[in-house]
Amino acid sequence: MELSSDSFRAKLKETVDWCVSNHQPVKVKRKNGESFFVIGEEDWNSIEETLYLNRLPGMVKSIQKSSQEPLSKGTKLKDLKW
């Protein structure tokens, strides 16, 4: 969704509610041409986690490799040592 800053201001509550409940960003274009995005906290936390994991050497390849592994070859939750 993209709105002008005036529209965003006029429909702030409805727009934020929509953004959070639909897990979709809202792009707000200011009169000077600059834009900003509004996103829900849960979505922002997911983005931060993804950015963090991408910084760890080899983590992306490890996740991709393990996603191809059948669940039957994985470690059972009850067998994990917390």
XYZ file of C-alpha atoms in Angstrom, residues 21-76:
56
model
C -3.075 -7.249 10.964
C -2.089 -7.963 7.330
C 1.681 -8.052 7.935
C 2.150 -5.653 5.046
C 4.293 -2.517 4.945
C 2.761 0.849 4.120
C 4.815 3.305 2.080
C 4.090 6.933 2.920
C 5.228 9.521 0.392
C 5.957 12.963 1.775
C 5.334 16.201 -0.086
C 9.073 16.793 -0.524
C 9.319 13.480 -2.378
C 10.949 11.465 0.386
C 9.159 8.351 1.579
C 9.099 6.207 4.689
C 7.653 2.839 5.576
C 5.393 1.773 8.406
C 5.636 -1.875 9.492
C 4.372 -3.823 12.470
C 6.690 -4.751 15.332
C 6.389 -8.482 14.685
C 7.400 -7.977 11.056
C 10.307 -5.728 12.050
C 11.523 -8.360 14.530
C 11.469 -10.956 11.734
C 13.504 -8.661 9.492
C 16.046 -8.053 12.263
C 16.378 -11.791 12.877
C 16.918 -12.447 9.165
C 19.566 -9.726 8.965
C 21.320 -11.149 12.020
C 21.320 -14.713 10.668
C 22.660 -13.509 7.312
C 25.665 -11.963 9.105
C 26.742 -15.286 10.600
C 29.254 -17.034 8.319
C 27.788 -20.200 6.814
C 24.410 -19.835 8.519
C 22.370 -19.353 5.332
C 23.937 -22.406 3.679
C 23.354 -24.437 6.850
C 19.676 -23.431 6.971
C 19.228 -24.187 3.273
C 20.910 -27.583 3.645
C 18.884 -28.554 6.709
C 15.632 -27.502 5.007
C 16.250 -30.222 2.424
C 16.730 -32.886 5.097
C 13.703 -35.113 5.797
C 12.172 -34.593 9.236
C 12.716 -38.274 9.996
C 16.508 -37.651 9.942
C 16.330 -34.742 12.384
C 16.746 -34.745 16.141
C 13.533 -35.254 18.072
